[in-house]
Coordinates of C-alpha atoms and ligand atoms in Angstrom, one line a residue:
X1 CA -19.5 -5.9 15.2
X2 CA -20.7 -9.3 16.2
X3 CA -19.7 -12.6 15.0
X4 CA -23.2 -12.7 13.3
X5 CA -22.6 -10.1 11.4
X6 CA -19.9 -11.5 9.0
X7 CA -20.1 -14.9 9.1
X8 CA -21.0 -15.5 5.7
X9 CA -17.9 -14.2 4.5
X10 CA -16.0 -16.8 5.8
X11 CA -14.5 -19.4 3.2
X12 CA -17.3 -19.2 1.1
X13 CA -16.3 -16.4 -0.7
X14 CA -12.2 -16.5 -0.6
X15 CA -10.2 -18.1 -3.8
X16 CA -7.2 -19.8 -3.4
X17 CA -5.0 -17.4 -2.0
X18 CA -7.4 -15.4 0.9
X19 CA -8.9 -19.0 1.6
X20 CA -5.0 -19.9 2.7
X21 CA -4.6 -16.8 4.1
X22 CA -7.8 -16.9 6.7
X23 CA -7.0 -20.4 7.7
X24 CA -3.5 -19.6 8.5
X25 CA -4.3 -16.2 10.1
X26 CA -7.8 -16.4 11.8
X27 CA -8.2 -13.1 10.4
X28 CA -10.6 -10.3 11.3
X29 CA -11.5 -9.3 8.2
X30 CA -12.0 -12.8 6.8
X31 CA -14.6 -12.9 10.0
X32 CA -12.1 -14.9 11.9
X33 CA -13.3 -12.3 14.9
X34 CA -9.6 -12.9 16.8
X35 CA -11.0 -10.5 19.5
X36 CA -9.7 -7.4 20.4
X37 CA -6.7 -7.8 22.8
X38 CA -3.6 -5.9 21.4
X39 CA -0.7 -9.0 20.4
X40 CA 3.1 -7.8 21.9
X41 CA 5.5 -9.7 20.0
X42 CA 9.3 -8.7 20.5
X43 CA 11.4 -8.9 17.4
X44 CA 13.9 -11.0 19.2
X45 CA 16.5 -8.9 17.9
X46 CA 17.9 -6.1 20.0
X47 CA 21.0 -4.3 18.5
X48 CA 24.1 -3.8 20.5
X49 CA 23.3 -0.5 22.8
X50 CA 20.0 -0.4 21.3
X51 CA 16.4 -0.6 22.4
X52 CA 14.6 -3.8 21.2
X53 CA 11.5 -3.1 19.2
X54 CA 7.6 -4.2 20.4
X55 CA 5.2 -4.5 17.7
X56 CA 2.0 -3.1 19.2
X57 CA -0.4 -5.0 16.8
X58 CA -4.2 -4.8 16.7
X59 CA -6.1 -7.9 16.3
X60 CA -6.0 -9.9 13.1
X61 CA -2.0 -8.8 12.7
X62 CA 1.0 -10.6 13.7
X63 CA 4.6 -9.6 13.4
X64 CA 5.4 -8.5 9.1
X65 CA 8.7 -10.3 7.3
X66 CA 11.8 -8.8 8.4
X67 CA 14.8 -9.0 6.6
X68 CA 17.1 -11.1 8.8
X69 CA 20.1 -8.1 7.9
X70 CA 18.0 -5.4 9.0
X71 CA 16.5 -5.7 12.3
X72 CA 14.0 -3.7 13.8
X73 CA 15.4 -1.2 17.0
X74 CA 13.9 1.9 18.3
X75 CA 16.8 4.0 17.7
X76 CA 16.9 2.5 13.5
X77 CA 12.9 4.3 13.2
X78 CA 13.8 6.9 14.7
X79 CA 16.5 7.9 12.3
X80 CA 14.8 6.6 9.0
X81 CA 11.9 9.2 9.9
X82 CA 14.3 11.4 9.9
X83 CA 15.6 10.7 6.6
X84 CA 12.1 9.5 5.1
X85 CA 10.9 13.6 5.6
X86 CA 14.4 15.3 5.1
X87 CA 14.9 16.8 1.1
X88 CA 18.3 16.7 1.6
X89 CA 17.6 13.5 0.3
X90 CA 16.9 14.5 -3.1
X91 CA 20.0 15.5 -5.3
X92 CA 18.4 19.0 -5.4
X93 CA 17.4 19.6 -2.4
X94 CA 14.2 19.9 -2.9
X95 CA 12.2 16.5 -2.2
X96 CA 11.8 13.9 0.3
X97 CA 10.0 10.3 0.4
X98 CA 7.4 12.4 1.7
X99 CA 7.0 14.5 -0.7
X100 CA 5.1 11.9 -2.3
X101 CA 4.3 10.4 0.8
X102 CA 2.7 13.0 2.4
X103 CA 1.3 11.7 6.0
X104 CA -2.2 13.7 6.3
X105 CA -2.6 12.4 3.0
X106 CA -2.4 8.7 4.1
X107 CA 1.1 8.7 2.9
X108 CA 0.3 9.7 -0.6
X109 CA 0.4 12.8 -3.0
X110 CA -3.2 13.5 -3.8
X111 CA -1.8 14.0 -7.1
X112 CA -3.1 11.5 -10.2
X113 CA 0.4 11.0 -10.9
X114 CA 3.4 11.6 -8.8
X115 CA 6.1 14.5 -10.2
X116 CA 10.0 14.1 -9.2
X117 CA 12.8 16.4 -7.8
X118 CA 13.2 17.6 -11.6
X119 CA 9.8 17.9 -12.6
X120 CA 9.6 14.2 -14.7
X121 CA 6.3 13.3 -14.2
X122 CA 5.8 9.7 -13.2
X123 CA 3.8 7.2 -14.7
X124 CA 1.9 6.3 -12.0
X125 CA -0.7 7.2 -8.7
X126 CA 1.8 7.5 -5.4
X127 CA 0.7 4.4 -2.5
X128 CA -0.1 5.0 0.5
X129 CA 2.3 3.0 2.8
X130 CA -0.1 2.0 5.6
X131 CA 0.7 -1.3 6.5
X132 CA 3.2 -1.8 3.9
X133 CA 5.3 -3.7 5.7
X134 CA 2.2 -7.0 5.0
X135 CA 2.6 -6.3 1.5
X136 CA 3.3 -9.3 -0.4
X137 CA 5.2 -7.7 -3.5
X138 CA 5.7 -3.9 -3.5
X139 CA 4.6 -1.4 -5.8
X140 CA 1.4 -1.6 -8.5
X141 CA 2.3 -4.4 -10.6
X142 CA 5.7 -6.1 -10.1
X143 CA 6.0 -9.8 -8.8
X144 CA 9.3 -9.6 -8.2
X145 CA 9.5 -6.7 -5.9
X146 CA 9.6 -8.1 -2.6
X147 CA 11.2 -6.0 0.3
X148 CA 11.6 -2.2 1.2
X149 CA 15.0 -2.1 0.9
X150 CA 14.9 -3.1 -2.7
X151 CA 12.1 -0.6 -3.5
X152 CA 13.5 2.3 -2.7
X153 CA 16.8 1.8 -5.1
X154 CA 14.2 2.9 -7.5
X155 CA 12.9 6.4 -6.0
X156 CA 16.4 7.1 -4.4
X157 CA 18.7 6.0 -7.6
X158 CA 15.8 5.6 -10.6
X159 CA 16.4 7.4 -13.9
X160 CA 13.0 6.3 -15.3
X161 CA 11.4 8.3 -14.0
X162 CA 13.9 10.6 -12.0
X163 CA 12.5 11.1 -8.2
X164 CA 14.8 11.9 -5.4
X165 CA 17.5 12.0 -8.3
X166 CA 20.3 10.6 -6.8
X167 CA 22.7 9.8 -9.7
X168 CA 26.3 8.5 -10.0
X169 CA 27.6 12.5 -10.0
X170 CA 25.8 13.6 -6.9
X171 CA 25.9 10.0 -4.6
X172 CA 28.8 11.7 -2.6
X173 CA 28.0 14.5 -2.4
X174 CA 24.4 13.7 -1.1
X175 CA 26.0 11.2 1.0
X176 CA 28.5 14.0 2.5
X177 CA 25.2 15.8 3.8
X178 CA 24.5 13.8 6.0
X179 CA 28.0 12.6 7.0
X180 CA 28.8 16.4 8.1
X181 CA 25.7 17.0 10.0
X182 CA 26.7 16.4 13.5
X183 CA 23.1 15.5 14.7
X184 CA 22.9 12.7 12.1
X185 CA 26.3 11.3 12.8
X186 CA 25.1 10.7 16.4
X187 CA 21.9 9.1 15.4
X188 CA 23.8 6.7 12.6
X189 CA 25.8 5.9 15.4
X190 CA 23.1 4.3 17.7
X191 CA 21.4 3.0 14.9
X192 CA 24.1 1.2 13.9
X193 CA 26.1 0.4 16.6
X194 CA 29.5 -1.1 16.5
X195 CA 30.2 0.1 12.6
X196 CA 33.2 2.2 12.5
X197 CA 31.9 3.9 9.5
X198 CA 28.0 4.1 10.1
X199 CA 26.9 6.8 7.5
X200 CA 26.7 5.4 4.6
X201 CA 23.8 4.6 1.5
X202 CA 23.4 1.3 2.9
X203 CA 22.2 2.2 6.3
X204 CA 20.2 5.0 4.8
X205 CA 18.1 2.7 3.3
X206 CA 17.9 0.1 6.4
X207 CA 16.5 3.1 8.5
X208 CA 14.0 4.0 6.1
X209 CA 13.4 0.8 5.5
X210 CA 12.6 0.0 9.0
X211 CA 10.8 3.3 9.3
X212 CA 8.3 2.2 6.7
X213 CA 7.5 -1.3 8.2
X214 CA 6.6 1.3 11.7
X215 CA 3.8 2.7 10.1
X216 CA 0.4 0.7 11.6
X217 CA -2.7 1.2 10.9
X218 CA -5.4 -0.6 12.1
X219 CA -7.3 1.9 14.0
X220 CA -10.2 3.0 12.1
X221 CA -13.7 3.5 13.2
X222 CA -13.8 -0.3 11.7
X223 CA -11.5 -1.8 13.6
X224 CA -12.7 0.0 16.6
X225 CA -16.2 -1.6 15.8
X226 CA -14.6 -5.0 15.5
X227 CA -13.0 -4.7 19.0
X228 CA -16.6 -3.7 20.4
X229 CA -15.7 -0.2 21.1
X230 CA -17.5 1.8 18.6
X231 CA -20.4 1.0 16.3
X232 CA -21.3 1.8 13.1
X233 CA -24.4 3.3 11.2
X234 CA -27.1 1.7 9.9
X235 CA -26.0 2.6 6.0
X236 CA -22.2 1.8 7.0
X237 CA -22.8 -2.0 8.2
X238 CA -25.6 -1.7 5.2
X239 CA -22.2 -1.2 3.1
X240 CA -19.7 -4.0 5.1
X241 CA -21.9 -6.6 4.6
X242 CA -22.5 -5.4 0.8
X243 CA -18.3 -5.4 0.6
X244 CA -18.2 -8.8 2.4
X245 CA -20.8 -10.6 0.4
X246 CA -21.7 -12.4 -2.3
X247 CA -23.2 -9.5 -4.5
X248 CA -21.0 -6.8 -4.3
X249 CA -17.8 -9.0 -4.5
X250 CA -15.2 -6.8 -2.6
X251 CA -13.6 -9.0 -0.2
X252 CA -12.8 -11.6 -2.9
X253 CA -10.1 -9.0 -3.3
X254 CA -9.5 -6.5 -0.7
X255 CA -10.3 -9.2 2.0
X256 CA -7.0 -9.0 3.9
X257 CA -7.1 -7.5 7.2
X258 CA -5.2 -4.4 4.7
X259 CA -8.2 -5.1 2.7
X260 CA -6.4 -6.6 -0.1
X261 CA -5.0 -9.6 -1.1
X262 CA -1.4 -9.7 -0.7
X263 CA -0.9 -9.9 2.8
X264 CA 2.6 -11.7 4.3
X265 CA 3.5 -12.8 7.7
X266 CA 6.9 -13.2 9.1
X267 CA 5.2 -16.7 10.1
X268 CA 3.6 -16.5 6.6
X269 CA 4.8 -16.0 3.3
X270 CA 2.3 -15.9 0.8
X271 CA 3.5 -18.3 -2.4
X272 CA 1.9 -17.1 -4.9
X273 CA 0.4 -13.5 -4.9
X274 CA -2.4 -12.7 -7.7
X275 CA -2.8 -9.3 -9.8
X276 CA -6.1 -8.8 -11.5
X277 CA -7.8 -7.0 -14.4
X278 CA -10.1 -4.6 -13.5
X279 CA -11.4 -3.3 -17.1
X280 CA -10.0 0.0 -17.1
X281 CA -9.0 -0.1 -20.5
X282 CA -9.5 -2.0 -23.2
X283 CA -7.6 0.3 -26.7
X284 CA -9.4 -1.3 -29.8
X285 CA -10.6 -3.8 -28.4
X286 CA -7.4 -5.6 -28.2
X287 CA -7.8 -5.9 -24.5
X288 CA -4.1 -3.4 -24.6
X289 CA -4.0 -1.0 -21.4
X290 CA -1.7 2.4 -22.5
X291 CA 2.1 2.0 -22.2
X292 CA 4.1 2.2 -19.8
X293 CA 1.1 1.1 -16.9
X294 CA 0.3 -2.3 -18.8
X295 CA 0.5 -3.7 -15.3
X296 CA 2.5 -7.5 -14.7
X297 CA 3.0 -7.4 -18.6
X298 CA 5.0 -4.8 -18.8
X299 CA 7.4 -7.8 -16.2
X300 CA 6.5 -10.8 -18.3
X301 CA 5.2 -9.7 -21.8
X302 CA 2.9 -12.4 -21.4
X303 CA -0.7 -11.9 -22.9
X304 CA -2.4 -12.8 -19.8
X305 CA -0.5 -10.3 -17.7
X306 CA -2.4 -7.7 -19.6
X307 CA -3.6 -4.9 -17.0
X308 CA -3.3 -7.2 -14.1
X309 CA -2.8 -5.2 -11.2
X310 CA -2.5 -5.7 -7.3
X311 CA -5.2 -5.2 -5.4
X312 CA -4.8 -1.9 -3.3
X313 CA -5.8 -1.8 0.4
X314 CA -8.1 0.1 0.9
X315 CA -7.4 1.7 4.4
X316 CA -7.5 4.9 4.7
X317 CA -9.3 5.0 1.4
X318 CA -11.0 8.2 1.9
X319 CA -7.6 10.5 2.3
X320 CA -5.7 9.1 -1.1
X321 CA -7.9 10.4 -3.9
X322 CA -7.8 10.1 -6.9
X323 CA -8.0 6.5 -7.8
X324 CA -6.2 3.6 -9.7
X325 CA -2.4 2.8 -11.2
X326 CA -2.7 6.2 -12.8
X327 CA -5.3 8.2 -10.5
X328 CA -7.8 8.0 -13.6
X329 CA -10.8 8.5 -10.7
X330 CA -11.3 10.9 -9.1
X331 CA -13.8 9.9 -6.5
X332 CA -15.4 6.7 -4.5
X333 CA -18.5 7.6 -6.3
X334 CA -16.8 7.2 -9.4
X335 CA -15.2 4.0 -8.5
X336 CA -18.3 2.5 -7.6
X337 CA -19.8 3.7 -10.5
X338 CA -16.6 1.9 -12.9
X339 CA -17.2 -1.3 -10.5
X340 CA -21.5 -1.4 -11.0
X341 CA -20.7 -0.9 -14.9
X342 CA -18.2 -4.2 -15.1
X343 CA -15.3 -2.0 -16.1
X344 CA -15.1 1.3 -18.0
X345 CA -16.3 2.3 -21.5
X346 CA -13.6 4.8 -23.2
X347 CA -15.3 6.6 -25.3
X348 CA -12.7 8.4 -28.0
X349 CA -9.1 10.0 -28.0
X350 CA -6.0 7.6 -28.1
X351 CA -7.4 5.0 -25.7
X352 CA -11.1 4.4 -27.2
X353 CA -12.4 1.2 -26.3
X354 CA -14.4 -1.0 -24.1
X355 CA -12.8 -2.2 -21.0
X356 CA -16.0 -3.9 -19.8
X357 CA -15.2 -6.6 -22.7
X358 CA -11.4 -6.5 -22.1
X359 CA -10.6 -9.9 -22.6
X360 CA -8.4 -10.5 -19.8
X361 CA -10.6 -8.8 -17.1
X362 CA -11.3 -10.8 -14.0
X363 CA -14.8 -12.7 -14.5
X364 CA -15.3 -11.1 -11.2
X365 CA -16.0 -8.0 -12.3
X366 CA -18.7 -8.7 -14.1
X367 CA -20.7 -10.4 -11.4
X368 CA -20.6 -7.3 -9.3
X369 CA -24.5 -6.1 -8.9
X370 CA -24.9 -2.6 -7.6
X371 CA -27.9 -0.5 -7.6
X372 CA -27.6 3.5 -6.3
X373 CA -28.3 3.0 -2.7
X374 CA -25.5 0.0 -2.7
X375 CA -23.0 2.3 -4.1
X376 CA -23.9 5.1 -1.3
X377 CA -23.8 2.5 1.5
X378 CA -20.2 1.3 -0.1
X379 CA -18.7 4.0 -0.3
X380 CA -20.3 4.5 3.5
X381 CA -18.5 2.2 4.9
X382 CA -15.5 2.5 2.7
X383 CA -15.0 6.1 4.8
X384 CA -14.8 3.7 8.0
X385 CA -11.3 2.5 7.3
X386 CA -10.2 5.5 7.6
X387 CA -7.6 6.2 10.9
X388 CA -7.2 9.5 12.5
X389 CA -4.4 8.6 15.0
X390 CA -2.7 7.2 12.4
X391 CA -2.3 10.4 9.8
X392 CA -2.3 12.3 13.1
X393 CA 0.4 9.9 14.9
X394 CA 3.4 12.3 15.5
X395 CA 5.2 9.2 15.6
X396 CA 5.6 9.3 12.2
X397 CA 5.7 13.2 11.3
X398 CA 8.7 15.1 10.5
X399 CA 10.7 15.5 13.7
X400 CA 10.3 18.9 15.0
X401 CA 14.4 19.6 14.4
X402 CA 17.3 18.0 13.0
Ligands
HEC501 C1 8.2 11.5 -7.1 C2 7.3 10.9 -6.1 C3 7.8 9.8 -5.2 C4 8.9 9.9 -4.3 C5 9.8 11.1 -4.1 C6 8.9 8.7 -3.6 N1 7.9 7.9 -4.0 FE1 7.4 6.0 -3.3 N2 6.0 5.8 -4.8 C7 5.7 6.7 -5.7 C8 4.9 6.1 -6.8 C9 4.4 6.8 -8.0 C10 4.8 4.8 -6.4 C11 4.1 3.7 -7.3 C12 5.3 3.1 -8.1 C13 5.0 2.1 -9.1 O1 4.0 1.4 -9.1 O2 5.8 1.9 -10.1 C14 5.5 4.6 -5.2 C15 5.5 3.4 -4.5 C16 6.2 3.2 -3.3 C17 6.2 2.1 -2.5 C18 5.4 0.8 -2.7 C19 4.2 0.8 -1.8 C20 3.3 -0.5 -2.0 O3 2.3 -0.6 -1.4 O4 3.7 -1.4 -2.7 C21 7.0 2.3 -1.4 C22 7.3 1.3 -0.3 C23 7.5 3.6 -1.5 N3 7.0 4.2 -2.7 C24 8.4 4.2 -0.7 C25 9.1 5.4 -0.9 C26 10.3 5.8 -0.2 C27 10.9 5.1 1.0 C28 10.7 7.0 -0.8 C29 11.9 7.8 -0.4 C30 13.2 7.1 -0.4 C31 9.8 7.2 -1.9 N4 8.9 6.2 -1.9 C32 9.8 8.4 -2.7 C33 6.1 8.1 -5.7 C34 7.2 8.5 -5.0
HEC502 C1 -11.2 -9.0 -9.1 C2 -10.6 -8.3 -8.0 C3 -11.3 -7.1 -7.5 C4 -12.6 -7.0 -7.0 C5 -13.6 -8.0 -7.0 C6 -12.7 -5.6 -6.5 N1 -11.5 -5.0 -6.7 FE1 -11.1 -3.0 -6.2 N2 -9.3 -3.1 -7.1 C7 -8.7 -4.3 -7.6 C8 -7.5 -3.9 -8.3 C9 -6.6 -4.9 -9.1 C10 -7.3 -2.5 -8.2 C11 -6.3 -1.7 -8.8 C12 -6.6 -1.5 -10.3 C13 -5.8 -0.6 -11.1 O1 -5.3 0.4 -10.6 O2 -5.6 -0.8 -12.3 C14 -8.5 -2.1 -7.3 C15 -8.7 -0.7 -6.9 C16 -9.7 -0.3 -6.1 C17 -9.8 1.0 -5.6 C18 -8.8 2.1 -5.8 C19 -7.7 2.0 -4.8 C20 -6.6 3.1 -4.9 O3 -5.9 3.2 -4.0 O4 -6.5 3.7 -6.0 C21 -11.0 1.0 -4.8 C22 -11.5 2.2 -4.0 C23 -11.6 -0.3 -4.9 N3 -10.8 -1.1 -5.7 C24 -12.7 -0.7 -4.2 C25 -13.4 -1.9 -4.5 C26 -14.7 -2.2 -4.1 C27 -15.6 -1.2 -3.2 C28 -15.1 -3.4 -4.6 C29 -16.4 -4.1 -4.6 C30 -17.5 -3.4 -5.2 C31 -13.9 -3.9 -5.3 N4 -12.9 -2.9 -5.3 C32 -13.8 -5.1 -6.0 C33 -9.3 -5.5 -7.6 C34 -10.6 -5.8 -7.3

């Protein structure tokens, strides 16, 4: 892709928090057109006995946050893939992170909502976790939840909905797994060097941790075309500079180079990330989404947090069908239909009513004009972000033994 071909994307279309972000960032997805050179950037930080850790970042990236406790080493990724695919995990014995995480599946379930160790069916759609590292806060719609290693207290430990199931009466015994498996004792013990007693809950979820921010992806057909190494269709750059522009609306909030808009830096930490109202729902007119997926209200019980949700990237979009907090669609099609209509019309049953009025929908929405041939081309170039190497990348696959 040429400069020409983006250019009037840049600042034009951006609200407060992209506009920040592409003048901080010189972004390629902003039209910032960094060039294609891969950035090396050592973490600095290289653990006693242990390999330091490159980031091998494509243009438009630079190094993610890293909490300062848990430092990124070769030897630390290596052993939280092993533990991000093993079920031994799970109380039961019978799930892993990636269960739910599957990696041909962009690092999700395919499922509309995600089911735990026990059966309990969760709430809400499985993320992919593709450049999660850049995510501002983590999960659907919470503000507050701001690294890894806080997030996964919740599908280790959580009760609400139960997922790995890891519960005051099985900790040790889960724990004891692992500290009686010779294999993993070794690999704690160059993770974690110096500690006299490395096996333990909190390491597990530093590896993982680390793991997770190790999963890149920025090499789609897109970013190929970007770098000037591939190029795309006719109806494909038809659909980039539909999701760039004015008309179609798309960047405003999947603008990032994640094609989002919470996007962090460890030089950069964004102040103040927004969540939005899409008009999914709107239950008798009262603007109310269904319990328990009222998205940042269900945080702040404040009227204007009402279905606000965060943006999701949209790489890999193509693989992690169906759609939405609570996989309510099942195709692109279908989500560029919901976009063209200004929201979604339920028609009867519990949740009747007219999201395309909700109240506290984004006045964005609205002002997204789509004819047939705009949704095609869309959706067109939507199936460019997706990355081969990446769901492909044995680097992150379940290590062939134990
Ligand atoms: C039962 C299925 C399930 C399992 C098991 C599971 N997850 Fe998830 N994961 C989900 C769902 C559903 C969400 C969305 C949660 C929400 O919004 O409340 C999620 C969200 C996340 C997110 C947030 C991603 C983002 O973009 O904000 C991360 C990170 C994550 N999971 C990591 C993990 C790790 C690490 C493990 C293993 C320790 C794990 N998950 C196990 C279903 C699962
Ligand atoms: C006002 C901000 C905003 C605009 C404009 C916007 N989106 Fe979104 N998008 C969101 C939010 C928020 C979600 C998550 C909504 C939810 O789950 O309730 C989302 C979800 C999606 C999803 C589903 C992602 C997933 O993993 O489930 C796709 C696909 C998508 N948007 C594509 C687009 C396209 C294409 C456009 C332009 C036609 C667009 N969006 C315009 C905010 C926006």
């Amino acid at each position: 892709m040429t400069e020409n071909e983006q250019p009037k994307t840049k600042g034009r279309l951006f609200h407060r928090p992209l506009a920040f972000l592409c003048a901080a960032l010189a972004l390629q997805a902003c039209g910032g057109g960094s060039g294609s050179s891969a950035s090396k950037a050592p973490s600095g930080e290289t653990p006693p006995g242990g390999v330091a850790w490159q980031w091998n970042l494509p243009a438009g990236f630079t190094p993610p946050p890293v909490p300062k406790d848990n430092p990124m080493s070769v030897a630390k990724v290596e052993l939280g893939r092993a533990l991000f695919h093993d079920v031994r995990l799970s109380g039961n014995a019978t799930q892993s992170c990636a269960s739910c995480h599957t990696q041909e599946s962009a690092f999700t379930d395919n499922r509309s909502l995600s089911r735990g160790s026990t059966g309990e069916v969760h709430p809400r759609n499985a993320q992919p976790l593709a450049n999660v590292a850049w995510n501002t806060t983590l999960t659907w719609a919470n503000p507050n939840e701001r690294t890894l290693e806080h997030q996964m207290l919740t599908p280790i430990f959580g009760t609400n909905p139960v997922e790995l199931g890891v519960n005051e009466g099985n900790r040790a015994s889960v724990l004891a797994r692992f500290q009686s498996d010779a294999g993993y004792a070794q690999r704690f013990k160059a993770a974690f060097a110096g500690e006299a007693d490395p096996v333990n809950w909190d390491n597990i979820v530093k590896a993982i941790a680390a793991f997770e921010r190790s999963l890149v992806s920025a090499d789609s057909r897109y970013d190929r075309s970007v770098a000037g190494k591939a190029s795309l269709t006719a109806q494909e750059t038809r659909g980039m500079k539909l999701f760039f522009g004015d008309q179609a609306r798309c960047s405003q909030c999947h603008g990032s180079p994640n094609f989002n808009d919470q996007f962090s830096t460890a030089a950069s930490l964004q102040a103040d990330p927004s969540f939005h109202n899409t008009g999914l729902f709107n239950i008798g007119g009262t603007g109310a989404y269904p319990e328990p997926n009222r998205g940042v209200f269900e945080i702040t019980g404040q009227a204007q947090d009402m279905g606000r949700f965060r943006a999701a990237s949209l790489r890999n979009i193509e693989l992690t069908a169906p759609y939405m907090h609570d996989g309510s669609i099942g195709t692109l099609e279908a989500v560029l239909d919901f976009y063209a209509a200004g929201g979604r019309e339920v028609g009867n049953g519990l949740y009747a009513g007219d999201g395309r009025l909700n109240p506290y929908k984004d006045e964005r929405i609205s002002q997204i004009r789509l004819d047939a041939t705009d949704k095609a081309d869309l959706v067109a170039f939507l199936k460019t972000l997706t990355d081969t190497a990446f769901v492909t990348n044995p680097a992150f696959s379940a290590p062939a033994s134990r």
